[in-house]
PDB file of N, CA and C in Angstrom:
ATOM      1  N   MET A  27     194.441  66.489   0.089  1.00  0.00           N
ATOM      2  CA  MET A  27     194.384  67.238   1.306  1.00  0.00           C
ATOM      3  C   MET A  27     195.013  68.605   1.068  1.00  0.00           C
ATOM      4  N   SER A  28     194.343  69.659   1.491  1.00  0.00           N
ATOM      5  CA  SER A  28     194.851  70.997   1.257  1.00  0.00           C
ATOM      6  C   SER A  28     195.819  71.406   2.362  1.00  0.00           C
ATOM      7  N   ALA A  29     196.676  72.330   2.012  1.00  0.00           N
ATOM      8  CA  ALA A  29     197.661  72.821   2.980  1.00  0.00           C
ATOM      9  C   ALA A  29     196.953  73.657   4.038  1.00  0.00           C
ATOM     10  N   PRO A  30     197.453  73.614   5.263  1.00  0.00           N
ATOM     11  CA  PRO A  30     196.832  74.420   6.313  1.00  0.00           C
ATOM     12  C   PRO A  30     197.008  75.908   6.027  1.00  0.00           C
ATOM     13  N   THR A  31     196.006  76.687   6.379  1.00  0.00           N
ATOM     14  CA  THR A  31     196.089  78.133   6.198  1.00  0.00           C
ATOM     15  C   THR A  31     196.942  78.730   7.302  1.00  0.00           C
ATOM     16  N   THR A  32     197.331  79.976   7.116  1.00  0.00           N
ATOM     17  CA  THR A  32     198.098  80.678   8.138  1.00  0.00           C
ATOM     18  C   THR A  32     197.311  80.735   9.441  1.00  0.00           C
ATOM     19  N   THR A  33     196.004  80.959   9.336  1.00  0.00           N
ATOM     20  CA  THR A  33     195.156  80.997  10.523  1.00  0.00           C
ATOM     21  C   THR A  33     195.150  79.648  11.223  1.00  0.00           C
ATOM     22  N   ASP A  34     195.035  78.563  10.445  1.00  0.00           N
ATOM     23  CA  ASP A  34     195.070  77.220  11.028  1.00  0.00           C
ATOM     24  C   ASP A  34     196.385  76.981  11.765  1.00  0.00           C
ATOM     25  N   LEU A  35     197.475  77.346  11.126  1.00  0.00           N
ATOM     26  CA  LEU A  35     198.788  77.134  11.730  1.00  0.00           C
ATOM     27  C   LEU A  35     198.959  77.968  12.993  1.00  0.00           C
ATOM     28  N   THR A  36     198.489  79.205  12.958  1.00  0.00           N
ATOM     29  CA  THR A  36     198.586  80.065  14.132  1.00  0.00           C
ATOM     30  C   THR A  36     197.794  79.468  15.291  1.00  0.00           C
ATOM     31  N   GLU A  37     196.621  78.932  14.998  1.00  0.00           N
ATOM     32  CA  GLU A  37     195.808  78.290  16.041  1.00  0.00           C
ATOM     33  C   GLU A  37     196.504  77.041  16.583  1.00  0.00           C
ATOM     34  N   GLN A  38     197.128  76.269  15.702  1.00  0.00           N
ATOM     35  CA  GLN A  38     197.857  75.073  16.137  1.00  0.00           C
ATOM     36  C   GLN A  38     199.076  75.454  16.980  1.00  0.00           C
ATOM     37  N   VAL A  39     199.758  76.515  16.594  1.00  0.00           N
ATOM     38  CA  VAL A  39     200.903  77.000  17.370  1.00  0.00           C
ATOM     39  C   VAL A  39     200.429  77.437  18.746  1.00  0.00           C
ATOM     40  N   ARG A  40     199.340  78.189  18.784  1.00  0.00           N
ATOM     41  CA  ARG A  40     198.793  78.646  20.070  1.00  0.00           C
ATOM     42  C   ARG A  40     198.454  77.445  20.960  1.00  0.00           C
ATOM     43  N   ALA A  41     197.840  76.428  20.397  1.00  0.00           N
ATOM     44  CA  ALA A  41     197.486  75.230  21.173  1.00  0.00           C
ATOM     45  C   ALA A  41     198.743  74.528  21.688  1.00  0.00           C
ATOM     46  N   ALA A  42     199.769  74.440  20.864  1.00  0.00           N
ATOM     47  CA  ALA A  42     201.020  73.799  21.289  1.00  0.00           C
ATOM     48  C   ALA A  42     201.680  74.590  22.415  1.00  0.00           C
ATOM     49  N   LEU A  43     201.700  75.909  22.286  1.00  0.00           N
ATOM     50  CA  LEU A  43     202.336  76.731  23.306  1.00  0.00           C
ATOM     51  C   LEU A  43     201.505  76.789  24.588  1.00  0.00           C
ATOM     52  N   HIS A  44     200.206  76.594  24.446  1.00  0.00           N
ATOM     53  CA  HIS A  44     199.341  76.574  25.628  1.00  0.00           C
ATOM     54  C   HIS A  44     199.726  75.412  26.543  1.00  0.00           C
ATOM     55  N   LYS A  45     200.206  74.316  25.946  1.00  0.00           N
ATOM     56  CA  LYS A  45     200.675  73.175  26.742  1.00  0.00           C
ATOM     57  C   LYS A  45     201.864  73.578  27.607  1.00  0.00           C
ATOM     58  N   GLN A  46     202.653  74.515  27.133  1.00  0.00           N
ATOM     59  CA  GLN A  46     203.844  74.953  27.858  1.00  0.00           C
ATOM     60  C   GLN A  46     203.536  76.087  28.834  1.00  0.00           C
ATOM     61  N   PHE A  47     202.747  77.063  28.395  1.00  0.00           N
ATOM     62  CA  PHE A  47     202.550  78.268  29.193  1.00  0.00           C
ATOM     63  C   PHE A  47     201.197  78.344  29.889  1.00  0.00           C
ATOM     64  N   GLY A  48     200.285  77.474  29.516  1.00  0.00           N
ATOM     65  CA  GLY A  48     198.979  77.443  30.167  1.00  0.00           C
ATOM     66  C   GLY A  48     198.199  78.735  29.986  1.00  0.00           C
ATOM     67  N   ALA A  49     197.451  79.098  31.022  1.00  0.00           N
ATOM     68  CA  ALA A  49     196.553  80.259  30.964  1.00  0.00           C
ATOM     69  C   ALA A  49     197.293  81.577  30.768  1.00  0.00           C
ATOM     70  N   ALA A  50     198.589  81.618  31.042  1.00  0.00           N
ATOM     71  CA  ALA A  50     199.362  82.843  30.833  1.00  0.00           C
ATOM     72  C   ALA A  50     199.359  83.258  29.368  1.00  0.00           C
ATOM     73  N   LEU A  51     199.101  82.313  28.480  1.00  0.00           N
ATOM     74  CA  LEU A  51     199.095  82.598  27.046  1.00  0.00           C
ATOM     75  C   LEU A  51     197.757  83.178  26.580  1.00  0.00           C
ATOM     76  N   ASP A  52     196.700  82.959  27.331  1.00  0.00           N
ATOM     77  CA  ASP A  52     195.350  83.348  26.899  1.00  0.00           C
ATOM     78  C   ASP A  52     195.196  84.824  26.523  1.00  0.00           C
ATOM     79  N   PRO A  53     195.677  85.784  27.318  1.00  0.00           N
ATOM     80  CA  PRO A  53     195.461  87.193  26.956  1.00  0.00           C
ATOM     81  C   PRO A  53     196.401  87.714  25.869  1.00  0.00           C
ATOM     82  N   ILE A  54     197.346  86.910  25.445  1.00  0.00           N
ATOM     83  CA  ILE A  54     198.344  87.346  24.476  1.00  0.00           C
ATOM     84  C   ILE A  54     197.779  87.246  23.061  1.00  0.00           C
ATOM     85  N   THR A  55     197.904  88.339  22.311  1.00  0.00           N
ATOM     86  CA  THR A  55     197.449  88.318  20.921  1.00  0.00           C
ATOM     87  C   THR A  55     198.520  87.650  20.063  1.00  0.00           C
ATOM     88  N   ASP A  56     198.158  87.350  18.829  1.00  0.00           N
ATOM     89  CA  ASP A  56     199.092  86.671  17.932  1.00  0.00           C
ATOM     90  C   ASP A  56     200.296  87.527  17.564  1.00  0.00           C
ATOM     91  N   THR A  57     200.178  88.845  17.730  1.00  0.00           N
ATOM     92  CA  THR A  57     201.274  89.743  17.348  1.00  0.00           C
ATOM     93  C   THR A  57     202.035  90.311  18.541  1.00  0.00           C
ATOM     94  N   ASP A  58     201.625  89.972  19.761  1.00  0.00           N
ATOM     95  CA  ASP A  58     202.349  90.430  20.946  1.00  0.00           C
ATOM     96  C   ASP A  58     203.712  89.750  21.015  1.00  0.00           C
ATOM     97  N   LEU A  59     204.715  90.497  21.447  1.00  0.00           N
ATOM     98  CA  LEU A  59     206.039  89.916  21.647  1.00  0.00           C
ATOM     99  C   LEU A  59     206.003  89.030  22.880  1.00  0.00           C
ATOM    100  N   LEU A  60     206.316  87.764  22.696  1.00  0.00           N
ATOM    101  CA  LEU A  60     206.256  86.808  23.792  1.00  0.00           C
ATOM    102  C   LEU A  60     207.196  87.191  24.925  1.00  0.00           C
ATOM    103  N   ARG A  61     208.380  87.660  24.582  1.00  0.00           N
ATOM    104  CA  ARG A  61     209.368  88.033  25.591  1.00  0.00           C
ATOM    105  C   ARG A  61     208.847  89.155  26.484  1.00  0.00           C
ATOM    106  N   GLU A  62     208.114  90.094  25.893  1.00  0.00           N
ATOM    107  CA  GLU A  62     207.596  91.220  26.671  1.00  0.00           C
ATOM    108  C   GLU A  62     206.347  90.841  27.458  1.00  0.00           C
ATOM    109  N   THR A  63     205.453  90.085  26.842  1.00  0.00           N
ATOM    110  CA  THR A  63     204.178  89.796  27.500  1.00  0.00           C
ATOM    111  C   THR A  63     204.268  88.655  28.508  1.00  0.00           C
ATOM    112  N   LEU A  64     205.158  87.706  28.281  1.00  0.00           N
ATOM    113  CA  LEU A  64     205.330  86.615  29.242  1.00  0.00           C
ATOM    114  C   LEU A  64     206.422  86.925  30.267  1.00  0.00           C
ATOM    115  N   GLY A  65     207.232  87.916  29.983  1.00  0.00           N
ATOM    116  CA  GLY A  65     208.277  88.319  30.918  1.00  0.00           C
ATOM    117  C   GLY A  65     209.243  87.179  31.215  1.00  0.00           C
ATOM    118  N   ASP A  66     209.472  86.945  32.503  1.00  0.00           N
ATOM    119  CA  ASP A  66     210.427  85.915  32.930  1.00  0.00           C
ATOM    120  C   ASP A  66     210.003  84.506  32.536  1.00  0.00           C
ATOM    121  N   ARG A  67     208.742  84.337  32.212  1.00  0.00           N
ATOM    122  CA  ARG A  67     208.276  83.004  31.791  1.00  0.00           C
ATOM    123  C   ARG A  67     208.803  82.642  30.405  1.00  0.00           C
ATOM    124  N   TYR A  68     209.285  83.633  29.640  1.00  0.00           N
ATOM    125  CA  TYR A  68     209.836  83.375  28.308  1.00  0.00           C
ATOM    126  C   TYR A  68     211.320  83.731  28.304  1.00  0.00           C
ATOM    127  N   ASP A  69     212.062  83.101  29.188  1.00  0.00           N
ATOM    128  CA  ASP A  69     213.503  83.295  29.219  1.00  0.00           C
ATOM    129  C   ASP A  69     214.146  82.396  28.166  1.00  0.00           C
ATOM    130  N   SER A  70     215.459  82.338  28.141  1.00  0.00           N
ATOM    131  CA  SER A  70     216.145  81.578  27.092  1.00  0.00           C
ATOM    132  C   SER A  70     215.814  80.089  27.157  1.00  0.00           C
ATOM    133  N   LEU A  71     215.664  79.539  28.343  1.00  0.00           N
ATOM    134  CA  LEU A  71     215.310  78.123  28.468  1.00  0.00           C
ATOM    135  C   LEU A  71     213.888  77.873  27.963  1.00  0.00           C
ATOM    136  N   ALA A  72     212.964  78.750  28.312  1.00  0.00           N
ATOM    137  CA  ALA A  72     211.578  78.606  27.851  1.00  0.00           C
ATOM    138  C   ALA A  72     211.500  78.757  26.333  1.00  0.00           C
ATOM    139  N   ALA A  73     212.298  79.668  25.779  1.00  0.00           N
ATOM    140  CA  ALA A  73     212.320  79.840  24.325  1.00  0.00           C
ATOM    141  C   ALA A  73     212.826  78.575  23.643  1.00  0.00           C
ATOM    142  N   LEU A  74     213.855  77.951  24.209  1.00  0.00           N
ATOM    143  CA  LEU A  74     214.376  76.697  23.661  1.00  0.00           C
ATOM    144  C   LEU A  74     213.321  75.596  23.751  1.00  0.00           C
ATOM    145  N   GLU A  75     212.634  75.522  24.880  1.00  0.00           N
ATOM    146  CA  GLU A  75     211.557  74.536  25.034  1.00  0.00           C
ATOM    147  C   GLU A  75     210.439  74.788  24.028  1.00  0.00           C
ATOM    148  N   CYS A  76     210.158  76.048  23.774  1.00  0.00           N
ATOM    149  CA  CYS A  76     209.147  76.413  22.779  1.00  0.00           C
ATOM    150  C   CYS A  76     209.559  75.906  21.402  1.00  0.00           C
ATOM    151  N   ILE A  77     210.803  76.123  21.037  1.00  0.00           N
ATOM    152  CA  ILE A  77     211.305  75.674  19.741  1.00  0.00           C
ATOM    153  C   ILE A  77     211.209  74.149  19.639  1.00  0.00           C
ATOM    154  N   CYS A  78     211.624  73.457  20.678  1.00  0.00           N
ATOM    155  CA  CYS A  78     211.552  71.985  20.679  1.00  0.00           C
ATOM    156  C   CYS A  78     210.104  71.505  20.574  1.00  0.00           C
ATOM    157  N   ARG A  79     209.203  72.177  21.248  1.00  0.00           N
ATOM    158  CA  ARG A  79     207.789  71.810  21.199  1.00  0.00           C
ATOM    159  C   ARG A  79     207.232  71.986  19.781  1.00  0.00           C
ATOM    160  N   ILE A  80     207.592  73.082  19.134  1.00  0.00           N
ATOM    161  CA  ILE A  80     207.124  73.340  17.766  1.00  0.00           C
ATOM    162  C   ILE A  80     207.725  72.313  16.812  1.00  0.00           C
ATOM    163  N   GLU A  81     208.992  71.986  16.975  1.00  0.00           N
ATOM    164  CA  GLU A  81     209.608  70.951  16.138  1.00  0.00           C
ATOM    165  C   GLU A  81     208.839  69.640  16.275  1.00  0.00           C
ATOM    166  N   ALA A  82     208.556  69.246  17.498  1.00  0.00           N
ATOM    167  CA  ALA A  82     207.862  67.980  17.744  1.00  0.00           C
ATOM    168  C   ALA A  82     206.422  68.022  17.239  1.00  0.00           C
ATOM    169  N   GLU A  83     205.759  69.116  17.463  1.00  0.00           N
ATOM    170  CA  GLU A  83     204.344  69.237  17.090  1.00  0.00           C
ATOM    171  C   GLU A  83     204.142  69.173  15.574  1.00  0.00           C
ATOM    172  N   PHE A  84     205.046  69.802  14.827  1.00  0.00           N
ATOM    173  CA  PHE A  84     204.868  69.914  13.376  1.00  0.00           C
ATOM    174  C   PHE A  84     205.823  69.046  12.565  1.00  0.00           C
ATOM    175  N   GLY A  85     206.746  68.357  13.226  1.00  0.00           N
ATOM    176  CA  GLY A  85     207.668  67.487  12.511  1.00  0.00           C
ATOM    177  C   GLY A  85     208.658  68.243  11.649  1.00  0.00           C
ATOM    178  N   ILE A  86     209.092  69.397  12.137  1.00  0.00           N
ATOM    179  CA  ILE A  86     210.067  70.205  11.400  1.00  0.00           C
ATOM    180  C   ILE A  86     211.343  70.290  12.212  1.00  0.00           C
ATOM    181  N   GLU A  87     212.403  70.753  11.573  1.00  0.00           N
ATOM    182  CA  GLU A  87     213.663  70.982  12.269  1.00  0.00           C
ATOM    183  C   GLU A  87     214.006  72.453  12.172  1.00  0.00           C
ATOM    184  N   VAL A  88     214.404  73.022  13.279  1.00  0.00           N
ATOM    185  CA  VAL A  88     214.843  74.402  13.320  1.00  0.00           C
ATOM    186  C   VAL A  88     216.364  74.397  13.320  1.00  0.00           C
ATOM    187  N   ASP A  89     216.943  75.099  12.384  1.00  0.00           N
ATOM    188  CA  ASP A  89     218.390  75.218  12.264  1.00  0.00           C
ATOM    189  C   ASP A  89     218.792  76.541  12.921  1.00  0.00           C
ATOM    190  N   PHE A  90     219.483  76.447  14.052  1.00  0.00           N
ATOM    191  CA  PHE A  90     219.823  77.648  14.802  1.00  0.00           C
ATOM    192  C   PHE A  90     220.830  78.537  14.087  1.00  0.00           C
ATOM    193  N   VAL A  91     221.512  78.015  13.082  1.00  0.00           N
ATOM    194  CA  VAL A  91     222.444  78.816  12.304  1.00  0.00           C
ATOM    195  C   VAL A  91     221.716  79.479  11.137  1.00  0.00           C
ATOM    196  N   GLU A  92     220.920  78.699  10.424  1.00  0.00           N
ATOM    197  CA  GLU A  92     220.235  79.204   9.226  1.00  0.00           C
ATOM    198  C   GLU A  92     219.023  80.075   9.550  1.00  0.00           C
ATOM    199  N   HIS A  93     218.249  79.692  10.560  1.00  0.00           N
ATOM    200  CA  HIS A  93     217.006  80.391  10.871  1.00  0.00           C
ATOM    201  C   HIS A  93     217.224  81.433  11.963  1.00  0.00           C
ATOM    202  N   ASP A  94     216.612  82.575  11.785  1.00  0.00           N
ATOM    203  CA  ASP A  94     216.696  83.645  12.780  1.00  0.00           C
ATOM    204  C   ASP A  94     215.660  83.379  13.867  1.00  0.00           C
ATOM    205  N   VAL A  95     215.999  82.508  14.818  1.00  0.00           N
ATOM    206  CA  VAL A  95     215.027  82.084  15.827  1.00  0.00           C
ATOM    207  C   VAL A  95     214.601  83.234  16.731  1.00  0.00           C
ATOM    208  N   ARG A  96     215.461  84.190  16.969  1.00  0.00           N
ATOM    209  CA  ARG A  96     215.062  85.335  17.807  1.00  0.00           C
ATOM    210  C   ARG A  96     213.943  86.118  17.141  1.00  0.00           C
ATOM    211  N   HIS A  97     213.926  86.144  15.822  1.00  0.00           N
ATOM    212  CA  HIS A  97     212.848  86.821  15.093  1.00  0.00           C
ATOM    213  C   HIS A  97     211.630  85.911  14.974  1.00  0.00           C
ATOM    214  N   PHE A  98     211.814  84.724  14.401  1.00  0.00           N
ATOM    215  CA  PHE A  98     210.684  83.858  14.092  1.00  0.00           C
ATOM    216  C   PHE A  98     209.956  83.334  15.326  1.00  0.00           C
ATOM    217  N   PHE A  99     210.619  83.274  16.459  1.00  0.00           N
ATOM    218  CA  PHE A  99     209.977  82.780  17.676  1.00  0.00           C
ATOM    219  C   PHE A  99     209.683  83.916  18.653  1.00  0.00           C
ATOM    220  N   SER A 100     209.406  85.095  18.100  1.00  0.00           N
ATOM    221  CA  SER A 100     209.106  86.247  18.946  1.00  0.00           C
ATOM    222  C   SER A 100     207.604  86.468  19.135  1.00  0.00           C
ATOM    223  N   THR A 101     206.788  86.016  18.192  1.00  0.00           N
ATOM    224  CA  THR A 101     205.331  86.140  18.313  1.00  0.00           C
ATOM    225  C   THR A 101     204.678  84.846  17.829  1.00  0.00           C
ATOM    226  N   ILE A 102     203.456  84.638  18.234  1.00  0.00           N
ATOM    227  CA  ILE A 102     202.719  83.450  17.790  1.00  0.00           C
ATOM    228  C   ILE A 102     202.509  83.496  16.280  1.00  0.00           C
ATOM    229  N   GLU A 103     202.195  84.671  15.763  1.00  0.00           N
ATOM    230  CA  GLU A 103     201.982  84.825  14.327  1.00  0.00           C
ATOM    231  C   GLU A 103     203.236  84.465  13.521  1.00  0.00           C
ATOM    232  N   LEU A 104     204.394  84.943  13.969  1.00  0.00           N
ATOM    233  CA  LEU A 104     205.640  84.643  13.257  1.00  0.00           C
ATOM    234  C   LEU A 104     206.006  83.171  13.351  1.00  0.00           C
ATOM    235  N   ILE A 105     205.727  82.553  14.483  1.00  0.00           N
ATOM    236  CA  ILE A 105     205.974  81.119  14.602  1.00  0.00           C
ATOM    237  C   ILE A 105     205.107  80.376  13.590  1.00  0.00           C
ATOM    238  N   GLY A 106     203.833  80.765  13.467  1.00  0.00           N
ATOM    239  CA  GLY A 106     202.933  80.143  12.493  1.00  0.00           C
ATOM    240  C   GLY A 106     203.431  80.303  11.071  1.00  0.00           C
ATOM    241  N   GLN A 107     203.928  81.502  10.741  1.00  0.00           N
ATOM    242  CA  GLN A 107     204.468  81.740   9.398  1.00  0.00           C
ATOM    243  C   GLN A 107     205.703  80.876   9.160  1.00  0.00           C
ATOM    244  N   PHE A 108     206.560  80.799  10.162  1.00  0.00           N
ATOM    245  CA  PHE A 108     207.767  79.978  10.061  1.00  0.00           C
ATOM    246  C   PHE A 108     207.400  78.516   9.817  1.00  0.00           C
ATOM    247  N   VAL A 109     206.466  78.002  10.601  1.00  0.00           N
ATOM    248  CA  VAL A 109     206.027  76.608  10.442  1.00  0.00           C
ATOM    249  C   VAL A 109     205.472  76.398   9.040  1.00  0.00           C
ATOM    250  N   GLY A 110     204.636  77.310   8.579  1.00  0.00           N
ATOM    251  CA  GLY A 110     204.078  77.200   7.232  1.00  0.00           C
ATOM    252  C   GLY A 110     205.159  77.149   6.169  1.00  0.00           C
ATOM    253  N   ASP A 111     206.162  78.003   6.300  1.00  0.00           N
ATOM    254  CA  ASP A 111     207.278  78.016   5.349  1.00  0.00           C
ATOM    255  C   ASP A 111     208.039  76.691   5.368  1.00  0.00           C
ATOM    256  N   GLN A 112     208.278  76.168   6.559  1.00  0.00           N
ATOM    257  CA  GLN A 112     209.012  74.908   6.674  1.00  0.00           C
ATOM    258  C   GLN A 112     208.211  73.744   6.100  1.00  0.00           C
ATOM    259  N   LEU A 113     206.913  73.713   6.359  1.00  0.00           N
ATOM    260  CA  LEU A 113     206.064  72.646   5.816  1.00  0.00           C
ATOM    261  C   LEU A 113     205.961  72.750   4.298  1.00  0.00           C
ATOM    262  N   GLU A 114     205.907  73.975   3.802  1.00  0.00           N
ATOM    263  CA  GLU A 114     205.873  74.177   2.352  1.00  0.00           C
ATOM    264  C   GLU A 114     207.175  73.692   1.717  1.00  0.00           C
ATOM    265  N   ASP A 115     208.299  74.013   2.342  1.00  0.00           N
ATOM    266  CA  ASP A 115     209.596  73.546   1.832  1.00  0.00           C
ATOM    267  C   ASP A 115     209.645  72.020   1.792  1.00  0.00           C
ATOM    268  N   LEU A 116     209.149  71.381   2.841  1.00  0.00           N
ATOM    269  CA  LEU A 116     209.121  69.918   2.866  1.00  0.00           C
ATOM    270  C   LEU A 116     208.269  69.361   1.731  1.00  0.00           C
ATOM    271  N   ALA A 117     207.129  69.999   1.492  1.00  0.00           N
ATOM    272  CA  ALA A 117     206.227  69.532   0.439  1.00  0.00           C
ATOM    273  C   ALA A 117     206.864  69.705  -0.940  1.00  0.00           C
ATOM    274  N   VAL A 118     207.500  70.832  -1.169  1.00  0.00           N
ATOM    275  CA  VAL A 118     208.123  71.109  -2.464  1.00  0.00           C
ATOM    276  C   VAL A 118     209.306  70.189  -2.713  1.00  0.00           C
ATOM    277  N   LEU A 119     210.082  69.952  -1.659  1.00  0.00           N
ATOM    278  CA  LEU A 119     211.284  69.128  -1.803  1.00  0.00           C
ATOM    279  C   LEU A 119     210.991  67.643  -1.692  1.00  0.00           C
ATOM    280  N   GLY A 120     209.734  67.314  -1.451  1.00  0.00           N
ATOM    281  CA  GLY A 120     209.353  65.909  -1.378  1.00  0.00           C
ATOM    282  C   GLY A 120     209.744  65.246  -0.077  1.00  0.00           C
ATOM    283  N   GLY A 121     210.052  66.032   0.918  1.00  0.00           N
ATOM    284  CA  GLY A 121     210.415  65.468   2.213  1.00  0.00           C
ATOM    285  C   GLY A 121     209.182  65.157   3.032  1.00  0.00           C
ATOM    286  N   SER A 122     209.415  64.522   4.128  1.00  0.00           N
ATOM    287  CA  SER A 122     208.308  64.259   5.048  1.00  0.00           C
ATOM    288  C   SER A 122     208.679  64.840   6.395  1.00  0.00           C
ATOM    289  N   PRO A 123     207.689  65.147   7.199  1.00  0.00           N
ATOM    290  CA  PRO A 123     207.993  65.691   8.515  1.00  0.00           C
ATOM    291  C   PRO A 123     208.904  64.765   9.301  1.00  0.00           C
ATOM    292  N   VAL A 124     209.726  65.368  10.113  1.00  0.00           N
ATOM    293  CA  VAL A 124     210.667  64.634  10.963  1.00  0.00           C
ATOM    294  C   VAL A 124     209.870  63.909  12.031  1.00  0.00           C
ATOM    295  N   ARG A 125     210.183  62.662  12.242  1.00  0.00           N
ATOM    296  CA  ARG A 125     209.502  61.887  13.275  1.00  0.00           C
ATOM    297  C   ARG A 125     210.281  62.008  14.567  1.00  0.00           C
ATOM    298  N   THR A 126     209.623  62.445  15.598  1.00  0.00           N
ATOM    299  CA  THR A 126     210.253  62.538  16.907  1.00  0.00           C
ATOM    300  C   THR A 126     209.518  61.594  17.842  1.00  0.00           C
ATOM    301  N   PRO A 127     210.135  61.208  18.943  1.00  0.00           N
ATOM    302  CA  PRO A 127     209.449  60.293  19.872  1.00  0.00           C
ATOM    303  C   PRO A 127     208.074  60.793  20.287  1.00  0.00           C
ATOM    304  N   GLU A 128     207.925  62.114  20.479  1.00  0.00           N
ATOM    305  CA  GLU A 128     206.645  62.674  20.903  1.00  0.00           C
ATOM    306  C   GLU A 128     205.590  62.513  19.805  1.00  0.00           C
ATOM    307  N   ARG A 129     206.003  62.599  18.525  1.00  0.00           N
ATOM    308  CA  ARG A 129     205.055  62.524  17.412  1.00  0.00           C
ATOM    309  C   ARG A 129     204.846  61.099  16.934  1.00  0.00           C
ATOM    310  N   ALA A 130     205.778  60.233  17.199  1.00  0.00           N
ATOM    311  CA  ALA A 130     205.714  58.855  16.667  1.00  0.00           C
ATOM    312  C   ALA A 130     204.562  58.081  17.236  1.00  0.00           C
TER     313      ALA A 130
END
């Protein structure tokens, strides 16, 4: 099985975030700043929910100390790149995605 492409991951991220933000996400491009384009809908609580959703969707863990979440979770494209990097690290290190109740 081949690794997902950046485009695939970006599309998967968009689909995951669509569950949270619904149609408000539709006009947003992959490079738009979520905080600016979603406004109050992307406050600190929504950003945390976004991070949790991405963790559950892809079976990864976000380390709030090690990872610059304000940067990586600022656009859909950057979230996709972050997910790709984390999945690649898991593959190289021989790990498996984290199982969460939502993914189990």
